[in-house]
mmCIF file with all atom_site columns, C-alpha atoms in Angstrom:
data_model
loop_
_atom_site.group_PDB
_atom_site.id
_atom_site.type_symbol
_atom_site.label_atom_id
_atom_site.label_alt_id
_atom_site.label_comp_id
_atom_site.label_asym_id
_atom_site.label_entity_id
_atom_site.label_seq_id
_atom_site.pdbx_PDB_ins_code
_atom_site.Cartn_x
_atom_site.Cartn_y
_atom_site.Cartn_z
_atom_site.occupancy
_atom_site.B_iso_or_equiv
_atom_site.pdbx_formal_charge
_atom_site.auth_seq_id
_atom_site.auth_comp_id
_atom_site.auth_asym_id
_atom_site.auth_atom_id
_atom_site.pdbx_PDB_model_num
ATOM 1   C CA . UNK D 1 1   ? -27.132 19.372  9.925   1.00 47.00 ? 204 UNK D CA 1
ATOM 2   C CA . UNK D 1 2   ? -23.483 18.174  9.455   1.00 52.00 ? 205 UNK D CA 1
ATOM 3   C CA . UNK D 1 3   ? -20.686 20.677  9.914   1.00 54.00 ? 206 UNK D CA 1
ATOM 4   C CA . UNK D 1 4   ? -18.545 20.891  6.950   1.00 50.00 ? 207 UNK D CA 1
ATOM 5   C CA . UNK D 1 5   ? -15.348 21.080  9.224   1.00 52.00 ? 208 UNK D CA 1
ATOM 6   C CA . UNK D 1 6   ? -16.277 17.727  10.841  1.00 50.00 ? 209 UNK D CA 1
ATOM 7   C CA . UNK D 1 7   ? -13.924 15.439  9.164   1.00 47.00 ? 210 UNK D CA 1
ATOM 8   C CA . UNK D 1 8   ? -14.791 12.410  11.247  1.00 43.00 ? 211 UNK D CA 1
ATOM 9   C CA . UNK D 1 9   ? -17.875 11.830  9.071   1.00 45.00 ? 212 UNK D CA 1
ATOM 10  C CA . UNK D 1 10  ? -15.522 11.130  6.100   1.00 56.00 ? 213 UNK D CA 1
ATOM 11  C CA . UNK D 1 11  ? -13.248 8.798   7.892   1.00 58.00 ? 214 UNK D CA 1
ATOM 12  C CA . UNK D 1 12  ? -14.074 5.113   9.122   1.00 65.00 ? 215 UNK D CA 1
ATOM 13  C CA . UNK D 1 13  ? -12.082 5.279   12.028  1.00 65.00 ? 216 UNK D CA 1
ATOM 14  C CA . UNK D 1 14  ? -12.726 1.498   13.042  1.00 68.00 ? 217 UNK D CA 1
ATOM 15  C CA . UNK D 1 15  ? -11.391 0.378   9.480   1.00 67.00 ? 218 UNK D CA 1
ATOM 16  C CA . UNK D 1 16  ? -8.307  2.478   9.974   1.00 65.00 ? 219 UNK D CA 1
ATOM 17  C CA . UNK D 1 17  ? -7.810  1.064   13.382  1.00 67.00 ? 220 UNK D CA 1
ATOM 18  C CA . UNK D 1 18  ? -8.157  -2.414  12.385  1.00 64.00 ? 221 UNK D CA 1
ATOM 19  C CA . UNK D 1 19  ? -5.777  -1.925  9.427   1.00 58.00 ? 222 UNK D CA 1
ATOM 20  C CA . UNK D 1 20  ? -3.055  -0.244  11.425  1.00 57.00 ? 223 UNK D CA 1
ATOM 21  C CA . UNK D 1 21  ? -2.949  -2.815  14.311  1.00 71.00 ? 224 UNK D CA 1
ATOM 22  C CA . UNK D 1 22  ? -0.972  -5.741  12.556  1.00 82.00 ? 225 UNK D CA 1
ATOM 23  C CA . UNK D 1 23  ? 2.759   -5.181  12.769  1.00 86.00 ? 226 UNK D CA 1
ATOM 24  C CA . UNK D 1 24  ? 3.313   -6.437  9.256   1.00 93.00 ? 227 UNK D CA 1
ATOM 25  C CA . UNK D 1 25  ? 0.829   -3.645  7.927   1.00 91.00 ? 228 UNK D CA 1
ATOM 26  C CA . UNK D 1 26  ? 2.601   -0.958  9.821   1.00 87.00 ? 229 UNK D CA 1
ATOM 27  C CA . UNK D 1 27  ? 6.012   -2.208  8.392   1.00 91.00 ? 230 UNK D CA 1
ATOM 28  C CA . UNK D 1 28  ? 4.430   -2.074  4.898   1.00 93.00 ? 231 UNK D CA 1
ATOM 29  C CA . UNK D 1 29  ? 3.373   1.533   5.256   1.00 90.00 ? 232 UNK D CA 1
ATOM 30  C CA . UNK D 1 30  ? 6.682   2.573   6.737   1.00 89.00 ? 233 UNK D CA 1
ATOM 31  C CA . UNK D 1 31  ? 8.337   0.653   3.764   1.00 92.00 ? 234 UNK D CA 1
ATOM 32  C CA . UNK D 1 32  ? 6.292   2.577   1.218   1.00 91.00 ? 235 UNK D CA 1
ATOM 33  C CA . UNK D 1 33  ? 6.900   5.850   2.792   1.00 87.00 ? 236 UNK D CA 1
ATOM 34  C CA . UNK D 1 34  ? 10.586  5.672   2.728   1.00 87.00 ? 237 UNK D CA 1
ATOM 35  C CA . UNK D 1 35  ? 12.539  8.420   0.688   1.00 80.00 ? 238 UNK D CA 1
ATOM 36  C CA . UNK D 1 36  ? 9.373   10.392  0.398   1.00 79.00 ? 239 UNK D CA 1
ATOM 37  C CA . UNK D 1 37  ? 7.275   7.559   -1.166  1.00 84.00 ? 240 UNK D CA 1
ATOM 38  C CA . UNK D 1 38  ? 7.867   4.538   -3.012  1.00 88.00 ? 241 UNK D CA 1
ATOM 39  C CA . UNK D 1 39  ? 5.979   2.042   -5.361  1.00 91.00 ? 242 UNK D CA 1
ATOM 40  C CA . UNK D 1 40  ? 6.765   -1.642  -4.492  1.00 94.00 ? 243 UNK D CA 1
ATOM 41  C CA . UNK D 1 41  ? 5.323   -5.010  -5.423  1.00 95.00 ? 244 UNK D CA 1
ATOM 42  C CA . UNK D 1 42  ? 4.334   -7.597  -2.677  1.00 97.00 ? 245 UNK D CA 1
ATOM 43  C CA . UNK D 1 43  ? 7.427   -9.765  -3.659  1.00 96.00 ? 246 UNK D CA 1
ATOM 44  C CA . UNK D 1 44  ? 9.936   -6.774  -3.116  1.00 96.00 ? 247 UNK D CA 1
ATOM 45  C CA . UNK D 1 45  ? 8.002   -5.758  0.172   1.00 97.00 ? 248 UNK D CA 1
ATOM 46  C CA . UNK D 1 46  ? 8.336   -9.636  1.207   1.00 98.00 ? 249 UNK D CA 1
ATOM 47  C CA . UNK D 1 47  ? 12.133  -9.679  0.544   1.00 97.00 ? 250 UNK D CA 1
ATOM 48  C CA . UNK D 1 48  ? 12.786  -6.457  2.490   1.00 96.00 ? 251 UNK D CA 1
ATOM 49  C CA . UNK D 1 49  ? 10.612  -7.317  5.282   1.00 97.00 ? 252 UNK D CA 1
ATOM 50  C CA . UNK D 1 50  ? 11.942  -10.952 5.429   1.00 97.00 ? 253 UNK D CA 1
ATOM 51  C CA . UNK D 1 51  ? 8.426   -11.995 5.430   1.00 97.00 ? 254 UNK D CA 1
ATOM 52  C CA . UNK D 1 52  ? 6.530   -14.729 3.447   1.00 97.00 ? 255 UNK D CA 1
ATOM 53  C CA . UNK D 1 53  ? 4.932   -13.562 0.196   1.00 97.00 ? 256 UNK D CA 1
ATOM 54  C CA . UNK D 1 54  ? 1.572   -15.028 1.075   1.00 97.00 ? 257 UNK D CA 1
ATOM 55  C CA . UNK D 1 55  ? 1.453   -13.170 4.333   1.00 97.00 ? 258 UNK D CA 1
ATOM 56  C CA . UNK D 1 56  ? 2.361   -9.919  2.643   1.00 98.00 ? 259 UNK D CA 1
ATOM 57  C CA . UNK D 1 57  ? -0.085  -10.600 -0.193  1.00 97.00 ? 260 UNK D CA 1
ATOM 58  C CA . UNK D 1 58  ? -3.023  -10.630 2.398   1.00 96.00 ? 261 UNK D CA 1
ATOM 59  C CA . UNK D 1 59  ? -1.984  -7.717  4.290   1.00 95.00 ? 262 UNK D CA 1
ATOM 60  C CA . UNK D 1 60  ? -1.446  -5.682  1.022   1.00 97.00 ? 263 UNK D CA 1
ATOM 61  C CA . UNK D 1 61  ? -4.865  -6.710  0.068   1.00 96.00 ? 264 UNK D CA 1
ATOM 62  C CA . UNK D 1 62  ? -6.289  -5.498  3.394   1.00 92.00 ? 265 UNK D CA 1
ATOM 63  C CA . UNK D 1 63  ? -4.567  -2.347  3.211   1.00 93.00 ? 266 UNK D CA 1
ATOM 64  C CA . UNK D 1 64  ? -5.592  -1.704  -0.327  1.00 94.00 ? 267 UNK D CA 1
ATOM 65  C CA . UNK D 1 65  ? -9.324  -2.450  0.725   1.00 92.00 ? 268 UNK D CA 1
ATOM 66  C CA . UNK D 1 66  ? -8.914  0.048   3.595   1.00 87.00 ? 269 UNK D CA 1
ATOM 67  C CA . UNK D 1 67  ? -7.652  2.678   1.034   1.00 89.00 ? 270 UNK D CA 1
ATOM 68  C CA . UNK D 1 68  ? -4.323  3.030   3.045   1.00 89.00 ? 271 UNK D CA 1
ATOM 69  C CA . UNK D 1 69  ? -2.387  2.185   -0.063  1.00 92.00 ? 272 UNK D CA 1
ATOM 70  C CA . UNK D 1 70  ? -3.214  2.141   -3.956  1.00 93.00 ? 273 UNK D CA 1
ATOM 71  C CA . UNK D 1 71  ? -2.463  -0.033  -6.828  1.00 94.00 ? 274 UNK D CA 1
ATOM 72  C CA . UNK D 1 72  ? -0.392  2.221   -9.224  1.00 91.00 ? 275 UNK D CA 1
ATOM 73  C CA . UNK D 1 73  ? 0.900   -0.191  -11.861 1.00 91.00 ? 276 UNK D CA 1
ATOM 74  C CA . UNK D 1 74  ? 0.574   -3.560  -13.292 1.00 92.00 ? 277 UNK D CA 1
ATOM 75  C CA . UNK D 1 75  ? 3.540   -5.278  -14.956 1.00 87.00 ? 278 UNK D CA 1
ATOM 76  C CA . UNK D 1 76  ? 3.571   -8.664  -16.938 1.00 88.00 ? 279 UNK D CA 1
ATOM 77  C CA . UNK D 1 77  ? 6.378   -10.899 -15.787 1.00 84.00 ? 280 UNK D CA 1
ATOM 78  C CA . UNK D 1 78  ? 6.778   -14.395 -17.159 1.00 88.00 ? 281 UNK D CA 1
ATOM 79  C CA . UNK D 1 79  ? 3.181   -14.952 -17.786 1.00 91.00 ? 282 UNK D CA 1
ATOM 80  C CA . UNK D 1 80  ? 2.092   -13.456 -14.366 1.00 91.00 ? 283 UNK D CA 1
ATOM 81  C CA . UNK D 1 81  ? 0.845   -10.027 -13.508 1.00 94.00 ? 284 UNK D CA 1
ATOM 82  C CA . UNK D 1 82  ? 3.073   -8.160  -10.786 1.00 93.00 ? 285 UNK D CA 1
ATOM 83  C CA . UNK D 1 83  ? 1.062   -5.389  -8.924  1.00 95.00 ? 286 UNK D CA 1
ATOM 84  C CA . UNK D 1 84  ? 2.814   -2.427  -7.542  1.00 94.00 ? 287 UNK D CA 1
ATOM 85  C CA . UNK D 1 85  ? 1.585   -0.262  -4.689  1.00 95.00 ? 288 UNK D CA 1
ATOM 86  C CA . UNK D 1 86  ? 2.052   3.024   -2.900  1.00 92.00 ? 289 UNK D CA 1
ATOM 87  C CA . UNK D 1 87  ? 0.731   5.221   -0.466  1.00 90.00 ? 290 UNK D CA 1
ATOM 88  C CA . UNK D 1 88  ? -2.386  7.229   -1.716  1.00 86.00 ? 291 UNK D CA 1
ATOM 89  C CA . UNK D 1 89  ? -0.907  10.582  -1.527  1.00 78.00 ? 292 UNK D CA 1
ATOM 90  C CA . UNK D 1 90  ? 2.365   9.681   -3.184  1.00 72.00 ? 293 UNK D CA 1
ATOM 91  C CA . UNK D 1 91  ? 3.143   9.270   -6.998  1.00 66.00 ? 294 UNK D CA 1
ATOM 92  C CA . UNK D 1 92  ? 5.008   6.389   -8.206  1.00 65.00 ? 295 UNK D CA 1
ATOM 93  C CA . UNK D 1 93  ? 7.903   8.254   -10.009 1.00 65.00 ? 296 UNK D CA 1
ATOM 94  C CA . UNK D 1 94  ? 10.577  5.859   -8.594  1.00 65.00 ? 297 UNK D CA 1
ATOM 95  C CA . UNK D 1 95  ? 8.610   3.212   -10.112 1.00 65.00 ? 298 UNK D CA 1
ATOM 96  C CA . UNK D 1 96  ? 8.485   4.493   -13.603 1.00 63.00 ? 299 UNK D CA 1
ATOM 97  C CA . UNK D 1 97  ? 12.242  5.255   -13.265 1.00 66.00 ? 300 UNK D CA 1
ATOM 98  C CA . UNK D 1 98  ? 13.202  1.500   -12.409 1.00 65.00 ? 301 UNK D CA 1
ATOM 99  C CA . UNK D 1 99  ? 11.002  0.148   -15.292 1.00 63.00 ? 302 UNK D CA 1
ATOM 100 C CA . UNK D 1 100 ? 12.146  2.478   -17.858 1.00 60.00 ? 303 UNK D CA 1
ATOM 101 C CA . UNK D 1 101 ? 13.785  0.495   -20.921 1.00 56.00 ? 304 UNK D CA 1
#
């Protein structure tokens, strides 16, 4: 019988370890945590981290699959859809402030 206090049964530690081992993934997580939590698009992350957009997109997808970040908003820009992500336990209040007309 499982002990309800045993939280290890709910966490996929291997997936978490794989997601956090890449330096760019750690940088993305740290970037999203600034100022109590922010929502950023991969384009904004690439700019701030001085990394290629393709590389950032790949790692954002991996972090999202690992549920270490979440998609909070989609915004159409010039015929393409820009996606914004934040940490799972943060709201995207800063995003809504920036996108208000």
